[in-house]
Amino acid sequence: MLPDEFIREIERIVGAIGIVRDAERMQSYLSDWRNAYRGDAALVIRPASTEEVASVVRLCNQYQVTLVPQGGNTGLCGGSIPDASGTQVVLSLTRMTRIREVDPANETITVEAGVILQTLQEAAAEAGRLFPLALGAQGSCTVGGNLATNAGGTAVLRYGNMRDLALGLEVVLPDGRIWNGLRGLRKDNTGYDLKQLFIGSEGTLGVITAAVLKLYPAVRSTTTAWVALPSAQAAVELIGVIRELCGDRLTGFELMSRQSVEFVLSHVAGCSDPFAEPHPWYVLIELSDTQPDAPLNQLLEVGIGEALERELAIDAVLAGSEAQVAALWAMREGISEAQNHEGPSLKHDISVPVSSIPAFIEATNQRLIEQFPGVRIVAYGHVGDGNLHYNISKPIGCQDAVFKAHQEAIMRVIYDVTMSLRGSISAEHGLGQAKRDAAKHYKDPLELELMRALKATFDPKGLMNPGKVL
Ligand code: FAD
Ligand code: 2HG
Ligand code: ZN
């Protein structure tokens, strides 16, 4: 129970509009979109400015109340969900939605943490620029959440992840002080790069309230192809072919197993297989250019022609209209949702060197099929970044509880192979609560020790998102 005077003081800071106490209205803040994580909270606080965030955090520090920062609540590791105690406070940034500045000459945009990613993309487009982060949840995830998880998505290959796109941050520290690091500099070698500590820290070091982000020239032509492949090895070789031919115009290269596509075909309305026959693997390739009439179709046709000749590809279609482009991306972006219809999915967001993707798939598939007959392997993702979503659905007819009992053992197989290939157990989704214990097991003890030391320096009372990451 929070003391009455604490609640009165919070209400004085954010007003009645900035507080949610009603049990029903609180529900959407207490579980994630898959309903995989559920918690409880004493209060949801929704400040509207950096000053309000600072006053709230200062008060929480004074009363030793623990805080869970939350943006669009689309994270996949339960990082934005409070624990079950009912004593934590959810700090929602969704009312901080100002675009503070667009500076086209500096190619930057300064936005508050609650700005929805899609709104940011639209604001950049209005200024004749591109903000390149793109992911399936872009209609509801926020810039603060993107930064706090160092989100990746489908254009990392060309533009990098959120870490590469941020030039400056404004952060409310766990004691309520405001760090104004909103510098739009591409060069700044004045010691440690503090913003990088907050990026990817999943709300455990402070509350990100605003950021200066990089803009890029607007894209004026794109071409998109859906290619059927005989193997994951072919995908890795095909990236090389396309890259050599197209250089930086290669913007997206997304791999999907047949199982992934089958789930989409079964569950996502309006999707249809571009080919008459099923194939083991598919890639969605996107090229883009800043010139309106760049010869992207011809380039991609040459690349695919070479791939067909070398038997790296079996078949291919180039999208002939905006509607076809959207339909192909809908197949790719629909996998997450489609898999939810098949019961609980065990998510493993791994990365290995791109060259090791085939070895990873071969070794893991083999071990899983041997040890857990019937499991359905839904492997897909950003193969150009060496990042696979190696998700597992239960065998047909298996009870959820029976399947979930194998969760730990399945995870061990996947992460053991990942680590044997010098990979990572979280490529882009973070650790949250989902992978905190696995990180303890798989991360270098020295790295964990340094992380704990940083946490103790920034947040000595352990008030910021406890139980997440560490
Ligand atoms: P939340 O879920 O609200 O929070 C995520 C974490 O950040 C939590 O730990 C929270 O405490 C912290 N946090 C949030 N805001 C702040 C803040 N202002 N200050 C400090 N900490 C904060 N991710 C990818 O990387 N690539 C993808 O391709 C991708 N695709 C997705 C597709 C779907 C359909 C879905 C549902 C998710 C996908 N994600 C992807 C997951 C991704 O992490 C989130 O979509 C997004 O980056 C999180 O933003 P959010 O605002 O929803 O954050
Ligand atoms: C994607 O690339 C997202 O589609 C979601 O990162 C992955 O749901 C998943 O496992
Ligand atoms: Zn992804």
XYZ file of C-alpha atoms and ligand atoms in Angstrom:
534
model
C 0.000 0.000 0.000
C 1.313 3.418 -0.916
C 0.972 6.117 1.775
C -1.909 8.545 1.178
C 0.396 11.540 1.278
C 2.517 10.008 -1.522
C -0.554 9.607 -3.720
C -1.752 13.135 -2.895
C 1.666 14.507 -3.806
C 1.714 12.546 -7.108
C -1.726 13.915 -7.925
C -0.487 17.437 -7.220
C 2.378 16.855 -9.724
C 0.542 15.209 -12.612
C -3.104 16.102 -11.916
C -6.010 13.643 -11.901
C -5.507 13.076 -15.645
C -2.000 11.743 -14.978
C -3.057 8.958 -12.601
C -4.773 5.638 -13.256
C -6.007 3.829 -10.132
C -9.161 2.190 -11.343
C -8.547 -1.596 -11.520
C -10.199 -1.996 -14.912
C -8.391 0.915 -16.548
C -5.106 -0.339 -15.135
C -5.381 -3.735 -16.862
C -3.802 -2.730 -20.179
C -0.676 -1.565 -18.307
C -0.319 -4.831 -16.406
C 0.145 -7.421 -19.140
C 1.885 -7.599 -22.487
C 0.186 -8.037 -25.869
C 0.686 -11.838 -25.847
C -0.484 -12.081 -22.245
C 2.741 -13.952 -21.583
C 3.576 -11.691 -18.601
C 1.112 -10.363 -16.060
C 1.736 -8.270 -12.965
C 0.013 -5.912 -10.590
C 0.691 -2.293 -9.629
C -0.238 0.165 -6.907
C -0.682 2.950 -9.425
C -0.088 3.968 -13.024
C 1.383 7.468 -13.361
C 1.267 9.312 -16.674
C 3.365 12.490 -16.553
C 3.188 14.945 -19.450
C 6.592 16.672 -19.246
C 10.201 16.031 -18.263
C 9.716 18.202 -15.164
C 6.737 16.095 -14.110
C 8.729 12.876 -14.648
C 11.565 14.315 -12.548
C 9.216 15.311 -9.697
C 7.554 11.866 -9.745
C 10.883 10.023 -9.736
C 12.221 12.266 -6.939
C 9.169 11.465 -4.838
C 9.484 7.735 -5.523
C 13.110 7.969 -4.436
C 12.087 9.717 -1.232
C 9.408 7.105 -0.447
C 11.500 4.193 -1.792
C 8.804 3.237 -4.281
C 9.947 1.092 -7.213
C 9.168 2.233 -10.750
C 8.522 0.380 -13.997
C 8.927 2.679 -17.022
C 6.532 1.808 -19.832
C 6.068 3.015 -23.399
C 3.791 1.276 -25.892
C 4.031 -1.992 -23.938
C 4.953 -3.956 -27.064
C 8.218 -5.354 -25.676
C 8.623 -9.113 -25.978
C 10.543 -9.858 -22.766
C 8.180 -8.575 -20.074
C 10.437 -5.583 -19.309
C 7.551 -3.131 -19.028
C 5.365 -5.322 -16.813
C 5.443 -4.821 -13.026
C 5.953 -7.759 -10.673
C 3.049 -9.457 -8.880
C 3.501 -7.634 -5.544
C 1.092 -4.803 -6.348
C 3.538 -2.343 -4.726
C 5.256 -1.055 -7.869
C 4.321 2.002 -9.853
C 4.057 1.906 -13.640
C 5.442 5.119 -15.133
C 3.836 5.454 -18.543
C 5.497 7.918 -20.924
C 2.638 7.878 -23.419
C 1.575 11.490 -22.737
C 5.027 12.825 -23.658
C 4.345 13.118 -27.371
C 5.938 16.378 -28.490
C 8.186 16.613 -31.505
C 10.417 19.301 -30.090
C 12.537 20.199 -33.105
C 13.294 19.191 -36.675
C 16.682 20.415 -37.921
C 16.954 19.428 -41.601
C 20.400 21.035 -42.016
C 21.753 18.956 -39.124
C 19.680 15.961 -40.299
C 18.208 15.512 -36.822
C 14.866 15.390 -35.071
C 14.317 15.877 -31.334
C 11.349 13.993 -29.906
C 9.888 13.072 -26.555
C 9.880 9.496 -25.311
C 6.167 8.838 -25.814
C 6.146 9.625 -29.540
C 4.906 6.569 -31.454
C 7.515 5.274 -33.902
C 5.146 5.625 -36.863
C 4.407 9.253 -35.920
C 8.142 9.885 -35.884
C 8.518 8.288 -39.338
C 5.669 10.513 -40.607
C 7.198 13.662 -39.099
C 10.508 12.847 -40.794
C 8.696 12.285 -44.106
C 6.949 15.653 -43.785
C 10.378 17.243 -43.497
C 11.461 15.389 -46.660
C 13.613 12.987 -44.662
C 13.617 9.372 -43.515
C 13.694 8.013 -39.985
C 14.712 4.458 -40.823
C 13.813 2.296 -37.806
C 11.025 -0.027 -39.003
C 9.358 -2.888 -37.149
C 6.054 -4.707 -36.896
C 4.952 -2.858 -33.746
C 5.699 0.605 -35.153
C 2.054 1.695 -34.898
C 2.144 1.383 -31.101
C 5.724 1.224 -29.796
C 7.344 4.436 -28.565
C 10.707 6.079 -29.101
C 11.469 5.667 -25.377
C 10.835 1.915 -25.620
C 12.807 1.666 -28.860
C 15.774 3.327 -27.150
C 15.419 1.423 -23.884
C 15.452 -1.905 -25.764
C 17.881 -0.779 -28.501
C 15.297 -1.988 -31.028
C 16.395 -3.336 -34.401
C 13.834 -4.350 -37.004
C 13.968 -4.773 -40.734
C 16.333 -2.004 -41.896
C 19.269 -2.531 -39.509
C 21.312 -3.964 -42.347
C 21.378 -0.518 -43.981
C 20.918 1.988 -41.124
C 21.821 0.194 -37.891
C 19.735 -0.273 -34.759
C 18.485 2.371 -32.328
C 21.944 2.668 -30.802
C 23.235 3.836 -34.175
C 20.367 6.262 -34.694
C 20.574 8.251 -31.452
C 22.836 11.279 -31.059
C 21.650 12.583 -27.715
C 19.331 11.785 -24.818
C 17.514 13.506 -22.011
C 17.197 11.207 -18.998
C 15.645 11.501 -15.561
C 18.042 9.757 -13.197
C 16.767 7.519 -10.375
C 17.252 10.354 -7.842
C 15.100 12.704 -9.944
C 17.870 14.829 -11.454
C 17.556 15.611 -15.166
C 20.540 14.823 -17.388
C 20.278 16.998 -20.481
C 22.387 15.187 -23.045
C 20.293 16.400 -25.998
C 23.285 17.138 -28.204
C 22.889 16.669 -31.943
C 26.577 15.983 -32.499
C 28.084 13.346 -34.719
C 31.442 13.931 -33.098
C 31.833 14.264 -29.335
C 34.833 12.576 -27.762
C 34.630 14.160 -24.325
C 34.946 10.959 -22.333
C 32.514 8.086 -21.803
C 29.519 8.012 -24.124
C 26.857 8.065 -21.397
C 23.851 7.899 -23.711
C 24.924 4.430 -24.816
C 24.533 3.179 -21.240
C 20.868 4.165 -21.190
C 20.215 2.775 -24.672
C 19.390 -0.893 -24.176
C 19.176 -0.563 -20.368
C 15.442 -1.427 -20.373
C 14.467 1.160 -17.800
C 16.916 -0.070 -15.160
C 19.192 2.989 -15.082
C 16.855 5.932 -15.621
C 13.815 7.223 -17.503
C 14.492 8.397 -21.047
C 12.341 11.487 -21.635
C 13.586 12.753 -25.020
C 16.154 12.061 -27.732
C 17.941 13.657 -30.665
C 17.769 11.160 -33.533
C 19.444 10.975 -36.929
C 17.532 11.608 -40.136
C 18.447 10.305 -43.576
C 17.589 11.364 -47.137
C 14.080 10.310 -48.113
C 13.761 7.085 -50.078
C 12.261 7.796 -53.525
C 12.350 4.360 -55.112
C 12.155 0.824 -53.772
C 11.844 -2.653 -55.162
C 10.740 -5.724 -53.283
C 11.098 -9.411 -54.111
C 9.951 -12.672 -52.556
C 12.411 -15.445 -53.319
C 12.135 -19.187 -52.654
C 15.356 -20.876 -51.541
C 16.519 -24.461 -51.106
C 18.379 -23.860 -47.824
C 19.489 -21.337 -45.220
C 23.013 -21.703 -46.642
C 21.644 -20.378 -49.944
C 20.262 -17.337 -48.100
C 23.665 -16.486 -46.681
C 25.271 -16.806 -50.116
C 22.478 -14.782 -51.696
C 23.090 -11.842 -49.359
C 26.647 -11.756 -50.686
C 25.444 -11.759 -54.300
C 22.917 -8.955 -53.740
C 25.258 -6.856 -51.638
C 28.049 -7.026 -54.168
C 25.652 -5.913 -56.873
C 23.610 -3.333 -54.984
C 25.854 -2.110 -52.154
C 24.012 0.059 -49.651
C 20.800 -0.096 -51.655
C 20.164 -3.417 -49.924
C 17.815 -2.287 -47.143
C 16.019 -5.446 -46.050
C 16.835 -9.138 -46.237
C 14.379 -11.184 -44.177
C 14.504 -14.972 -43.973
C 11.456 -17.175 -43.314
C 11.142 -20.937 -42.993
C 8.248 -22.736 -44.679
C 6.708 -23.374 -41.245
C 6.622 -19.617 -40.557
C 4.896 -18.933 -43.874
C 2.422 -21.780 -43.326
C 1.329 -20.239 -40.024
C 0.743 -16.904 -41.760
C -1.207 -18.542 -44.573
C -3.391 -20.310 -42.004
C -4.058 -17.373 -39.677
C -3.538 -13.987 -41.318
C -6.513 -12.903 -43.422
C -5.775 -11.906 -46.995
C -2.332 -13.564 -47.278
C -1.678 -15.966 -50.131
C 1.363 -17.952 -51.210
C 3.102 -16.207 -54.130
C 4.168 -19.638 -55.470
C 2.161 -22.712 -56.471
C 4.553 -25.114 -54.697
C 5.840 -24.990 -51.116
C 9.600 -24.337 -50.682
C 11.864 -24.873 -47.665
C 12.905 -21.234 -47.183
C 12.002 -17.754 -48.420
C 13.629 -14.344 -48.325
C 12.013 -10.959 -48.669
C 14.516 -8.610 -50.285
C 14.113 -4.863 -50.402
C 16.315 -2.390 -52.273
C 15.902 1.354 -51.915
C 17.416 4.495 -53.347
C 17.157 8.251 -52.900
C 16.762 8.770 -56.673
C 13.169 8.553 -57.967
C 14.056 6.497 -61.043
C 16.863 4.300 -59.754
C 17.051 1.080 -61.817
C 16.366 -1.137 -58.823
C 14.172 -3.685 -60.614
C 16.869 -4.335 -63.183
C 19.538 -4.677 -60.489
C 17.471 -7.122 -58.487
C 16.591 -9.092 -61.618
C 20.298 -9.474 -62.373
C 20.969 -10.615 -58.781
C 18.095 -13.091 -58.767
C 19.079 -14.324 -62.239
C 22.548 -15.140 -60.920
C 21.018 -16.808 -57.859
C 18.750 -18.996 -60.025
C 21.700 -19.966 -62.206
C 23.825 -20.896 -59.178
C 20.852 -22.770 -57.653
C 20.791 -20.437 -54.667
C 17.184 -19.618 -55.562
C 14.348 -21.804 -56.799
C 11.784 -19.196 -57.813
C 11.154 -15.470 -57.353
C 8.524 -12.764 -57.759
C 9.109 -9.031 -57.924
C 6.302 -6.891 -56.509
C 4.663 -5.011 -59.364
C 2.601 -2.535 -57.341
C 2.383 -0.846 -53.935
C -0.359 -3.321 -53.028
C 1.923 -6.262 -53.798
C 4.748 -4.735 -51.751
C 2.331 -4.355 -48.825
C 1.089 -7.941 -49.286
C 4.632 -9.354 -49.178
C 5.529 -7.363 -46.071
C 2.241 -8.441 -44.454
C 3.374 -12.075 -44.862
C 6.639 -11.279 -43.120
C 5.229 -9.054 -40.375
C 2.319 -11.430 -39.763
C 4.469 -14.272 -38.434
C 4.494 -13.116 -34.793
C 0.721 -12.811 -34.653
C 0.130 -16.000 -36.641
C 2.281 -18.007 -34.249
C 0.153 -16.828 -31.305
C -2.804 -18.691 -32.816
C -0.903 -21.974 -32.454
C -0.711 -21.822 -28.648
C 2.171 -20.667 -26.466
C 5.293 -19.871 -28.431
C 8.745 -20.081 -26.930
C 10.671 -17.121 -28.291
C 14.413 -17.157 -28.823
C 15.790 -13.979 -30.370
C 19.318 -15.157 -31.070
C 22.196 -13.849 -33.136
C 25.302 -15.542 -34.501
C 27.767 -14.372 -37.143
C 25.881 -14.334 -40.469
C 28.233 -17.011 -41.765
C 27.191 -19.316 -38.893
C 23.424 -19.107 -39.526
C 23.315 -22.416 -41.485
C 25.362 -24.239 -38.831
C 23.084 -22.854 -36.112
C 19.944 -24.006 -37.888
C 21.300 -27.432 -38.725
C 22.599 -28.213 -35.238
C 19.590 -26.814 -33.386
C 16.939 -28.340 -35.648
C 18.582 -31.738 -35.363
C 18.856 -31.678 -31.558
C 15.341 -30.374 -31.025
C 13.722 -32.856 -33.385
C 15.591 -35.701 -31.679
C 14.836 -34.595 -28.120
C 11.348 -33.088 -28.538
C 9.647 -34.898 -31.404
C 6.833 -32.978 -33.089
C 7.862 -29.451 -31.981
C 7.234 -26.934 -34.724
C 10.235 -24.718 -35.411
C 9.293 -21.247 -36.566
C 12.629 -19.790 -37.672
C 12.694 -16.395 -39.333
C 14.209 -12.987 -39.021
C 16.799 -10.468 -39.923
C 19.313 -12.875 -41.404
C 21.405 -10.046 -42.856
C 22.159 -9.088 -39.235
C 22.767 -12.706 -38.180
C 19.532 -12.423 -36.118
C 17.009 -15.253 -36.092
C 13.737 -15.473 -34.215
C 14.031 -19.166 -33.531
C 10.594 -19.643 -32.004
C 9.056 -22.956 -31.055
C 5.381 -23.968 -31.159
C 4.019 -27.038 -29.431
C 3.519 -30.331 -31.259
C 0.019 -30.688 -32.700
C -2.320 -32.032 -30.027
C 0.137 -31.410 -27.154
C -1.320 -29.863 -23.976
C 0.020 -26.350 -23.255
C 1.176 -27.414 -19.780
C 3.067 -30.445 -21.109
C 4.793 -28.280 -23.708
C 5.639 -25.541 -21.202
C 7.251 -28.115 -18.930
C 9.903 -28.527 -21.646
C 10.490 -24.780 -21.992
C 13.715 -24.701 -19.983
C 15.208 -27.765 -21.704
C 14.323 -26.446 -25.174
C 15.860 -23.086 -24.337
C 19.052 -24.768 -23.138
C 19.469 -26.625 -26.445
C 19.006 -23.431 -28.450
C 21.209 -21.215 -26.303
C 23.938 -23.844 -25.973
C 24.256 -24.002 -29.750
C 24.078 -20.183 -29.946
C 26.921 -19.793 -27.474
C 29.009 -22.516 -29.116
C 28.912 -20.331 -32.245
C 29.881 -17.219 -30.245
C 26.410 -15.753 -30.552
C 24.028 -13.844 -28.289
C 20.869 -15.015 -26.512
C 19.210 -11.673 -27.208
C 19.869 -9.931 -30.490
C 17.260 -7.169 -30.409
C 14.489 -7.742 -27.844
C 16.532 -7.294 -24.659
C 16.458 -9.384 -21.490
C 13.542 -7.961 -19.491
C 12.321 -10.631 -17.080
C 12.207 -13.334 -19.760
C 15.935 -13.797 -20.212
C 17.336 -12.400 -16.996
C 18.198 -15.813 -15.576
C 19.485 -17.137 -18.887
C 21.794 -14.106 -19.087
C 23.144 -14.996 -15.631
C 23.964 -18.417 -16.985
C 25.334 -17.493 -20.401
C 26.952 -14.080 -20.025
C 30.577 -13.640 -19.024
C 30.687 -13.247 -15.181
C 33.001 -10.266 -15.570
C 30.497 -8.534 -17.850
C 27.746 -9.207 -15.302
C 29.926 -7.837 -12.510
C 30.540 -4.622 -14.475
C 26.819 -4.324 -15.244
C 25.949 -4.689 -11.551
C 28.526 -2.032 -10.668
C 26.946 0.354 -13.182
C 23.478 -0.373 -11.822
C 24.680 0.354 -8.267
C 26.253 3.642 -9.394
C 23.181 4.930 -11.208
C 20.507 3.428 -8.968
C 21.982 2.631 -5.529
C 18.529 2.070 -3.986
C 17.506 -0.345 -6.773
C 14.290 1.525 -7.534
C 14.349 1.488 -11.342
C 12.672 -1.559 -12.857
C 14.025 -4.087 -10.335
C 14.063 -7.722 -11.430
C 14.667 -6.826 -15.058
C 17.972 -7.397 -16.916
C 19.985 -8.208 -13.770
P 7.722 -1.139 -23.815
O 7.310 -2.487 -24.197
O 6.727 -0.305 -23.123
O 9.023 -1.236 -22.893
C 10.121 -2.021 -23.261
C 11.248 -1.818 -22.224
O 11.713 -0.478 -22.270
C 10.826 -2.053 -20.797
O 11.907 -2.587 -20.075
C 10.525 -0.663 -20.261
O 10.698 -0.563 -18.862
C 11.540 0.178 -21.020
N 11.105 1.530 -21.322
C 10.059 1.914 -22.101
N 10.031 3.255 -22.206
C 11.070 3.719 -21.495
C 11.585 5.026 -21.222
N 11.022 6.119 -21.729
N 12.688 5.150 -20.447
C 13.285 4.046 -19.929
N 12.851 2.803 -20.152
C 11.761 2.638 -20.922
N 11.789 -5.365 -31.606
C 12.843 -5.262 -32.433
O 13.924 -4.893 -31.975
N 12.732 -5.573 -33.765
C 11.574 -5.975 -34.317
O 11.520 -6.272 -35.504
C 10.440 -6.042 -33.476
N 9.248 -6.401 -33.977
C 8.175 -6.487 -33.150
C 6.966 -6.898 -33.703
C 5.853 -7.025 -32.901
C 4.548 -7.456 -33.506
C 5.947 -6.735 -31.508
C 4.766 -6.847 -30.608
C 7.156 -6.337 -30.957
C 8.284 -6.214 -31.764
N 9.522 -5.833 -31.244
C 10.601 -5.732 -32.089
C 9.742 -5.620 -29.812
C 10.227 -4.214 -29.494
O 11.081 -4.177 -28.391
C 9.196 -3.209 -29.244
O 8.253 -3.206 -30.247
C 9.651 -1.762 -28.986
O 10.979 -1.407 -29.220
C 9.382 -1.478 -27.531
O 8.807 -0.216 -27.438
P 7.630 0.063 -26.420
O 7.392 1.527 -26.432
O 6.467 -0.784 -26.675
O 8.332 -0.343 -25.052
C 10.027 -9.607 -35.764
O 11.117 -9.499 -36.327
C 9.945 -9.243 -34.310
O 8.989 -9.910 -36.356
C 9.095 -10.191 -33.468
O 11.188 -9.018 -33.748
C 9.713 -11.542 -33.313
O 7.705 -12.344 -32.298
C 8.905 -12.524 -32.469
O 9.510 -13.466 -31.975
Zn 12.795 -9.038 -35.166
